[in-house]
Amino acid sequence: MKLSFLCDMHRQQLESKTAQAIRFWQDSFDAAKFFNEQFLWTDAVPHAGCAFETSEILITNKEIDTAVAYEWFFSSAKLLVDALEGVGHKHEATQVIGLAISRFDRELIVADTDKTLILDYLLKLHWSENFSEVQKESNVFSNDSFVMSVH
């Protein structure tokens, strides 16, 4: 399964229009959450994936409050992991956790970031129930390359 949810054109549009990206994130997140609550994992995955990628764009653009962007990114990652595990894609769920950890790691080196907040999210990702469970089954930090890259 390829972990890419936004086409190039849509990604470029969201990168240049923050208000549209915020609305798109909210719509995608809400749809994914609804489908997850209904155990409709297959329907949830593409929406959660779009929310995850859009929230990463919002972190990169620095156009909204960073604490909000971090929360949306973390929540979207968790939602996507839940949906992927729901359809039985544990390896991909592990990849998403690894991507989220890598993104937060990169945020630690940015000058004006709230290091305590970032570390809190990193701890949540490292010790989340999903991470612990999946980690036992496969080595997330093996030499596998991720298909999706978070900028």
JSON list of C-alpha atoms in Angstrom, two decimals:
[
{"chain": "A", "resi": 1, "resn": "MET", "atom": "CA", "xyz": [0.00, 0.00, 0.00]},
{"chain": "A", "resi": 2, "resn": "LYS", "atom": "CA", "xyz": [1.39, 3.37, -1.00]},
{"chain": "A", "resi": 3, "resn": "LEU", "atom": "CA", "xyz": [1.06, 6.05, 1.68]},
{"chain": "A", "resi": 4, "resn": "SER", "atom": "CA", "xyz": [0.39, 9.06, -0.49]},
{"chain": "A", "resi": 5, "resn": "PHE", "atom": "CA", "xyz": [-2.97, 10.76, -0.28]},
{"chain": "A", "resi": 6, "resn": "LEU", "atom": "CA", "xyz": [-2.69, 14.21, -1.89]},
{"chain": "A", "resi": 7, "resn": "CYS", "atom": "CA", "xyz": [-1.98, 14.62, -5.57]},
{"chain": "A", "resi": 8, "resn": "ASP", "atom": "CA", "xyz": [0.75, 17.11, -6.53]},
{"chain": "A", "resi": 9, "resn": "MET", "atom": "CA", "xyz": [-1.70, 19.71, -7.80]},
{"chain": "A", "resi": 10, "resn": "HIS", "atom": "CA", "xyz": [-3.84, 19.55, -4.65]},
{"chain": "A", "resi": 11, "resn": "ARG", "atom": "CA", "xyz": [-0.73, 19.65, -2.43]},
{"chain": "A", "resi": 12, "resn": "GLN", "atom": "CA", "xyz": [0.53, 22.80, -4.21]},
{"chain": "A", "resi": 13, "resn": "GLN", "atom": "CA", "xyz": [-2.86, 24.44, -3.86]},
{"chain": "A", "resi": 14, "resn": "LEU", "atom": "CA", "xyz": [-2.99, 23.71, -0.11]},
{"chain": "A", "resi": 15, "resn": "GLU", "atom": "CA", "xyz": [0.59, 24.92, 0.35]},
{"chain": "A", "resi": 16, "resn": "SER", "atom": "CA", "xyz": [-0.28, 28.30, -1.14]},
{"chain": "A", "resi": 17, "resn": "LYS", "atom": "CA", "xyz": [-3.74, 28.81, 0.41]},
{"chain": "A", "resi": 18, "resn": "THR", "atom": "CA", "xyz": [-3.71, 28.46, 4.19]},
{"chain": "A", "resi": 19, "resn": "ALA", "atom": "CA", "xyz": [-7.43, 29.11, 4.69]},
{"chain": "A", "resi": 20, "resn": "GLN", "atom": "CA", "xyz": [-8.27, 26.40, 2.17]},
{"chain": "A", "resi": 21, "resn": "ALA", "atom": "CA", "xyz": [-5.80, 24.02, 3.85]},
{"chain": "A", "resi": 22, "resn": "ILE", "atom": "CA", "xyz": [-7.43, 24.61, 7.23]},
{"chain": "A", "resi": 23, "resn": "ARG", "atom": "CA", "xyz": [-10.91, 23.89, 5.85]},
{"chain": "A", "resi": 24, "resn": "PHE", "atom": "CA", "xyz": [-9.65, 20.84, 3.97]},
{"chain": "A", "resi": 25, "resn": "TRP", "atom": "CA", "xyz": [-7.90, 19.51, 7.08]},
{"chain": "A", "resi": 26, "resn": "GLN", "atom": "CA", "xyz": [-11.07, 19.96, 9.16]},
{"chain": "A", "resi": 27, "resn": "ASP", "atom": "CA", "xyz": [-13.30, 18.27, 6.57]},
{"chain": "A", "resi": 28, "resn": "SER", "atom": "CA", "xyz": [-10.86, 15.38, 6.11]},
{"chain": "A", "resi": 29, "resn": "PHE", "atom": "CA", "xyz": [-10.32, 14.91, 9.84]},
{"chain": "A", "resi": 30, "resn": "ASP", "atom": "CA", "xyz": [-14.05, 14.98, 10.60]},
{"chain": "A", "resi": 31, "resn": "ALA", "atom": "CA", "xyz": [-14.84, 12.48, 7.86]},
{"chain": "A", "resi": 32, "resn": "ALA", "atom": "CA", "xyz": [-12.06, 10.13, 9.00]},
{"chain": "A", "resi": 33, "resn": "LYS", "atom": "CA", "xyz": [-13.17, 10.38, 12.60]},
{"chain": "A", "resi": 34, "resn": "PHE", "atom": "CA", "xyz": [-16.77, 9.59, 11.63]},
{"chain": "A", "resi": 35, "resn": "PHE", "atom": "CA", "xyz": [-15.72, 6.56, 9.59]},
{"chain": "A", "resi": 36, "resn": "ASN", "atom": "CA", "xyz": [-13.39, 5.33, 12.33]},
{"chain": "A", "resi": 37, "resn": "GLU", "atom": "CA", "xyz": [-16.19, 5.59, 14.89]},
{"chain": "A", "resi": 38, "resn": "GLN", "atom": "CA", "xyz": [-18.39, 3.51, 12.58]},
{"chain": "A", "resi": 39, "resn": "PHE", "atom": "CA", "xyz": [-15.57, 0.95, 12.09]},
{"chain": "A", "resi": 40, "resn": "LEU", "atom": "CA", "xyz": [-15.53, 1.78, 8.38]},
{"chain": "A", "resi": 41, "resn": "TRP", "atom": "CA", "xyz": [-11.75, 1.66, 8.24]},
{"chain": "A", "resi": 42, "resn": "THR", "atom": "CA", "xyz": [-11.44, 1.46, 4.46]},
{"chain": "A", "resi": 43, "resn": "ASP", "atom": "CA", "xyz": [-13.45, 4.66, 4.10]},
{"chain": "A", "resi": 44, "resn": "ALA", "atom": "CA", "xyz": [-11.50, 6.33, 6.91]},
{"chain": "A", "resi": 45, "resn": "VAL", "atom": "CA", "xyz": [-7.99, 5.74, 5.54]},
{"chain": "A", "resi": 46, "resn": "PRO", "atom": "CA", "xyz": [-8.01, 8.20, 2.60]},
{"chain": "A", "resi": 47, "resn": "HIS", "atom": "CA", "xyz": [-9.61, 10.96, 4.68]},
{"chain": "A", "resi": 48, "resn": "ALA", "atom": "CA", "xyz": [-7.21, 10.41, 7.59]},
{"chain": "A", "resi": 49, "resn": "GLY", "atom": "CA", "xyz": [-4.30, 10.36, 5.15]},
{"chain": "A", "resi": 50, "resn": "CYS", "atom": "CA", "xyz": [-5.36, 13.68, 3.64]},
{"chain": "A", "resi": 51, "resn": "ALA", "atom": "CA", "xyz": [-5.73, 15.18, 7.12]},
{"chain": "A", "resi": 52, "resn": "PHE", "atom": "CA", "xyz": [-2.27, 13.89, 8.07]},
{"chain": "A", "resi": 53, "resn": "GLU", "atom": "CA", "xyz": [-0.58, 15.31, 4.97]},
{"chain": "A", "resi": 54, "resn": "THR", "atom": "CA", "xyz": [-2.47, 18.61, 5.20]},
{"chain": "A", "resi": 55, "resn": "SER", "atom": "CA", "xyz": [-1.55, 19.06, 8.86]},
{"chain": "A", "resi": 56, "resn": "GLU", "atom": "CA", "xyz": [2.10, 18.57, 7.92]},
{"chain": "A", "resi": 57, "resn": "ILE", "atom": "CA", "xyz": [1.73, 21.32, 5.31]},
{"chain": "A", "resi": 58, "resn": "LEU", "atom": "CA", "xyz": [0.36, 23.60, 8.04]},
{"chain": "A", "resi": 59, "resn": "ILE", "atom": "CA", "xyz": [3.39, 22.91, 10.24]},
{"chain": "A", "resi": 60, "resn": "THR", "atom": "CA", "xyz": [5.73, 23.69, 7.35]},
{"chain": "A", "resi": 61, "resn": "ASN", "atom": "CA", "xyz": [3.95, 26.90, 6.31]},
{"chain": "A", "resi": 62, "resn": "LYS", "atom": "CA", "xyz": [4.05, 28.33, 9.84]},
{"chain": "A", "resi": 63, "resn": "GLU", "atom": "CA", "xyz": [0.92, 30.34, 9.01]},
{"chain": "A", "resi": 64, "resn": "ILE", "atom": "CA", "xyz": [-1.06, 29.13, 12.03]},
{"chain": "A", "resi": 65, "resn": "ASP", "atom": "CA", "xyz": [-0.13, 28.85, 15.69]},
{"chain": "A", "resi": 66, "resn": "THR", "atom": "CA", "xyz": [2.48, 26.11, 16.03]},
{"chain": "A", "resi": 67, "resn": "ALA", "atom": "CA", "xyz": [0.78, 24.56, 19.06]},
{"chain": "A", "resi": 68, "resn": "VAL", "atom": "CA", "xyz": [-2.39, 24.14, 16.98]},
{"chain": "A", "resi": 69, "resn": "ALA", "atom": "CA", "xyz": [-0.46, 22.79, 14.00]},
{"chain": "A", "resi": 70, "resn": "TYR", "atom": "CA", "xyz": [1.33, 20.25, 16.22]},
{"chain": "A", "resi": 71, "resn": "GLU", "atom": "CA", "xyz": [-1.92, 19.11, 17.81]},
{"chain": "A", "resi": 72, "resn": "TRP", "atom": "CA", "xyz": [-3.58, 18.69, 14.41]},
{"chain": "A", "resi": 73, "resn": "PHE", "atom": "CA", "xyz": [-0.58, 16.76, 13.12]},
{"chain": "A", "resi": 74, "resn": "PHE", "atom": "CA", "xyz": [-0.48, 14.46, 16.14]},
{"chain": "A", "resi": 75, "resn": "SER", "atom": "CA", "xyz": [-4.26, 13.90, 16.09]},
{"chain": "A", "resi": 76, "resn": "SER", "atom": "CA", "xyz": [-4.22, 13.21, 12.35]},
{"chain": "A", "resi": 77, "resn": "ALA", "atom": "CA", "xyz": [-1.35, 10.73, 12.70]},
{"chain": "A", "resi": 78, "resn": "LYS", "atom": "CA", "xyz": [-3.18, 8.90, 15.47]},
{"chain": "A", "resi": 79, "resn": "LEU", "atom": "CA", "xyz": [-6.39, 8.83, 13.43]},
{"chain": "A", "resi": 80, "resn": "LEU", "atom": "CA", "xyz": [-4.53, 7.47, 10.39]},
{"chain": "A", "resi": 81, "resn": "VAL", "atom": "CA", "xyz": [-2.77, 4.83, 12.49]},
{"chain": "A", "resi": 82, "resn": "ASP", "atom": "CA", "xyz": [-6.09, 3.68, 13.93]},
{"chain": "A", "resi": 83, "resn": "ALA", "atom": "CA", "xyz": [-7.66, 3.44, 10.46]},
{"chain": "A", "resi": 84, "resn": "LEU", "atom": "CA", "xyz": [-4.67, 1.58, 8.99]},
{"chain": "A", "resi": 85, "resn": "GLU", "atom": "CA", "xyz": [-4.68, -0.89, 11.86]},
{"chain": "A", "resi": 86, "resn": "GLY", "atom": "CA", "xyz": [-8.42, -1.30, 11.41]},
{"chain": "A", "resi": 87, "resn": "VAL", "atom": "CA", "xyz": [-7.89, -2.57, 7.86]},
{"chain": "A", "resi": 88, "resn": "GLY", "atom": "CA", "xyz": [-4.97, -4.74, 8.99]},
{"chain": "A", "resi": 89, "resn": "HIS", "atom": "CA", "xyz": [-2.12, -2.62, 7.63]},
{"chain": "A", "resi": 90, "resn": "LYS", "atom": "CA", "xyz": [0.10, -2.72, 10.72]},
{"chain": "A", "resi": 91, "resn": "HIS", "atom": "CA", "xyz": [3.31, -2.11, 8.80]},
{"chain": "A", "resi": 92, "resn": "GLU", "atom": "CA", "xyz": [1.92, 1.07, 7.25]},
{"chain": "A", "resi": 93, "resn": "ALA", "atom": "CA", "xyz": [0.63, 2.17, 10.66]},
{"chain": "A", "resi": 94, "resn": "THR", "atom": "CA", "xyz": [4.16, 1.76, 11.98]},
{"chain": "A", "resi": 95, "resn": "GLN", "atom": "CA", "xyz": [5.47, 3.82, 9.07]},
{"chain": "A", "resi": 96, "resn": "VAL", "atom": "CA", "xyz": [3.08, 6.65, 9.90]},
{"chain": "A", "resi": 97, "resn": "ILE", "atom": "CA", "xyz": [4.25, 6.67, 13.52]},
{"chain": "A", "resi": 98, "resn": "GLY", "atom": "CA", "xyz": [7.85, 6.74, 12.31]},
{"chain": "A", "resi": 99, "resn": "LEU", "atom": "CA", "xyz": [7.09, 9.61, 9.94]},
{"chain": "A", "resi": 100, "resn": "ALA", "atom": "CA", "xyz": [5.40, 11.58, 12.70]},
{"chain": "A", "resi": 101, "resn": "ILE", "atom": "CA", "xyz": [8.33, 10.99, 15.04]},
{"chain": "A", "resi": 102, "resn": "SER", "atom": "CA", "xyz": [10.77, 12.10, 12.33]},
{"chain": "A", "resi": 103, "resn": "ARG", "atom": "CA", "xyz": [8.77, 15.26, 11.67]},
{"chain": "A", "resi": 104, "resn": "PHE", "atom": "CA", "xyz": [8.66, 16.21, 15.34]},
{"chain": "A", "resi": 105, "resn": "ASP", "atom": "CA", "xyz": [12.38, 15.41, 15.63]},
{"chain": "A", "resi": 106, "resn": "ARG", "atom": "CA", "xyz": [13.07, 17.90, 12.84]},
{"chain": "A", "resi": 107, "resn": "GLU", "atom": "CA", "xyz": [10.94, 20.52, 14.61]},
{"chain": "A", "resi": 108, "resn": "LEU", "atom": "CA", "xyz": [13.23, 20.26, 17.65]},
{"chain": "A", "resi": 109, "resn": "ILE", "atom": "CA", "xyz": [16.07, 21.91, 15.73]},
{"chain": "A", "resi": 110, "resn": "VAL", "atom": "CA", "xyz": [13.96, 24.89, 14.59]},
{"chain": "A", "resi": 111, "resn": "ALA", "atom": "CA", "xyz": [14.98, 27.97, 16.56]},
{"chain": "A", "resi": 112, "resn": "ASP", "atom": "CA", "xyz": [11.68, 29.33, 17.86]},
{"chain": "A", "resi": 113, "resn": "THR", "atom": "CA", "xyz": [9.79, 26.16, 18.70]},
{"chain": "A", "resi": 114, "resn": "ASP", "atom": "CA", "xyz": [8.32, 25.02, 21.97]},
{"chain": "A", "resi": 115, "resn": "LYS", "atom": "CA", "xyz": [10.70, 22.15, 22.74]},
{"chain": "A", "resi": 116, "resn": "THR", "atom": "CA", "xyz": [8.65, 20.97, 25.73]},
{"chain": "A", "resi": 117, "resn": "LEU", "atom": "CA", "xyz": [5.51, 20.67, 23.61]},
{"chain": "A", "resi": 118, "resn": "ILE", "atom": "CA", "xyz": [7.35, 18.81, 20.86]},
{"chain": "A", "resi": 119, "resn": "LEU", "atom": "CA", "xyz": [8.92, 16.42, 23.38]},
{"chain": "A", "resi": 120, "resn": "ASP", "atom": "CA", "xyz": [5.48, 15.77, 24.85]},
{"chain": "A", "resi": 121, "resn": "TYR", "atom": "CA", "xyz": [4.17, 14.71, 21.43]},
{"chain": "A", "resi": 122, "resn": "LEU", "atom": "CA", "xyz": [7.27, 12.59, 20.84]},
{"chain": "A", "resi": 123, "resn": "LEU", "atom": "CA", "xyz": [6.71, 10.81, 24.14]},
{"chain": "A", "resi": 124, "resn": "LYS", "atom": "CA", "xyz": [3.07, 10.20, 23.25]},
{"chain": "A", "resi": 125, "resn": "LEU", "atom": "CA", "xyz": [4.09, 8.73, 19.90]},
{"chain": "A", "resi": 126, "resn": "HIS", "atom": "CA", "xyz": [6.85, 6.56, 21.37]},
{"chain": "A", "resi": 127, "resn": "TRP", "atom": "CA", "xyz": [4.67, 5.22, 24.16]},
{"chain": "A", "resi": 128, "resn": "SER", "atom": "CA", "xyz": [1.31, 5.08, 22.45]},
{"chain": "A", "resi": 129, "resn": "GLU", "atom": "CA", "xyz": [-0.54, 1.82, 22.66]},
{"chain": "A", "resi": 130, "resn": "ASN", "atom": "CA", "xyz": [-0.35, 1.42, 18.89]},
{"chain": "A", "resi": 131, "resn": "PHE", "atom": "CA", "xyz": [3.38, 2.02, 18.75]},
{"chain": "A", "resi": 132, "resn": "SER", "atom": "CA", "xyz": [4.12, -0.43, 21.56]},
{"chain": "A", "resi": 133, "resn": "GLU", "atom": "CA", "xyz": [1.93, -3.12, 20.03]},
{"chain": "A", "resi": 134, "resn": "VAL", "atom": "CA", "xyz": [3.25, -2.71, 16.49]},
{"chain": "A", "resi": 135, "resn": "GLN", "atom": "CA", "xyz": [6.86, -2.33, 17.65]},
{"chain": "A", "resi": 136, "resn": "LYS", "atom": "CA", "xyz": [6.74, -5.85, 19.10]},
{"chain": "A", "resi": 137, "resn": "GLU", "atom": "CA", "xyz": [5.71, -7.27, 15.74]},
{"chain": "A", "resi": 138, "resn": "SER", "atom": "CA", "xyz": [8.14, -5.45, 13.49]},
{"chain": "A", "resi": 139, "resn": "ASN", "atom": "CA", "xyz": [11.18, -3.27, 13.80]},
{"chain": "A", "resi": 140, "resn": "VAL", "atom": "CA", "xyz": [10.03, 0.23, 12.81]},
{"chain": "A", "resi": 141, "resn": "PHE", "atom": "CA", "xyz": [13.55, 1.56, 12.52]},
{"chain": "A", "resi": 142, "resn": "SER", "atom": "CA", "xyz": [14.93, -1.16, 10.31]},
{"chain": "A", "resi": 143, "resn": "ASN", "atom": "CA", "xyz": [16.48, -0.34, 6.95]},
{"chain": "A", "resi": 144, "resn": "ASP", "atom": "CA", "xyz": [13.04, -0.19, 5.33]},
{"chain": "A", "resi": 145, "resn": "SER", "atom": "CA", "xyz": [12.52, 3.01, 3.42]},
{"chain": "A", "resi": 146, "resn": "PHE", "atom": "CA", "xyz": [9.27, 4.89, 3.82]},
{"chain": "A", "resi": 147, "resn": "VAL", "atom": "CA", "xyz": [7.16, 5.33, 0.72]},
{"chain": "A", "resi": 148, "resn": "MET", "atom": "CA", "xyz": [5.67, 8.61, 1.90]},
{"chain": "A", "resi": 149, "resn": "SER", "atom": "CA", "xyz": [7.94, 11.41, 2.97]},
{"chain": "A", "resi": 150, "resn": "VAL", "atom": "CA", "xyz": [6.89, 14.16, 5.30]},
{"chain": "A", "resi": 151, "resn": "HIS", "atom": "CA", "xyz": [8.67, 17.43, 4.58]}
]
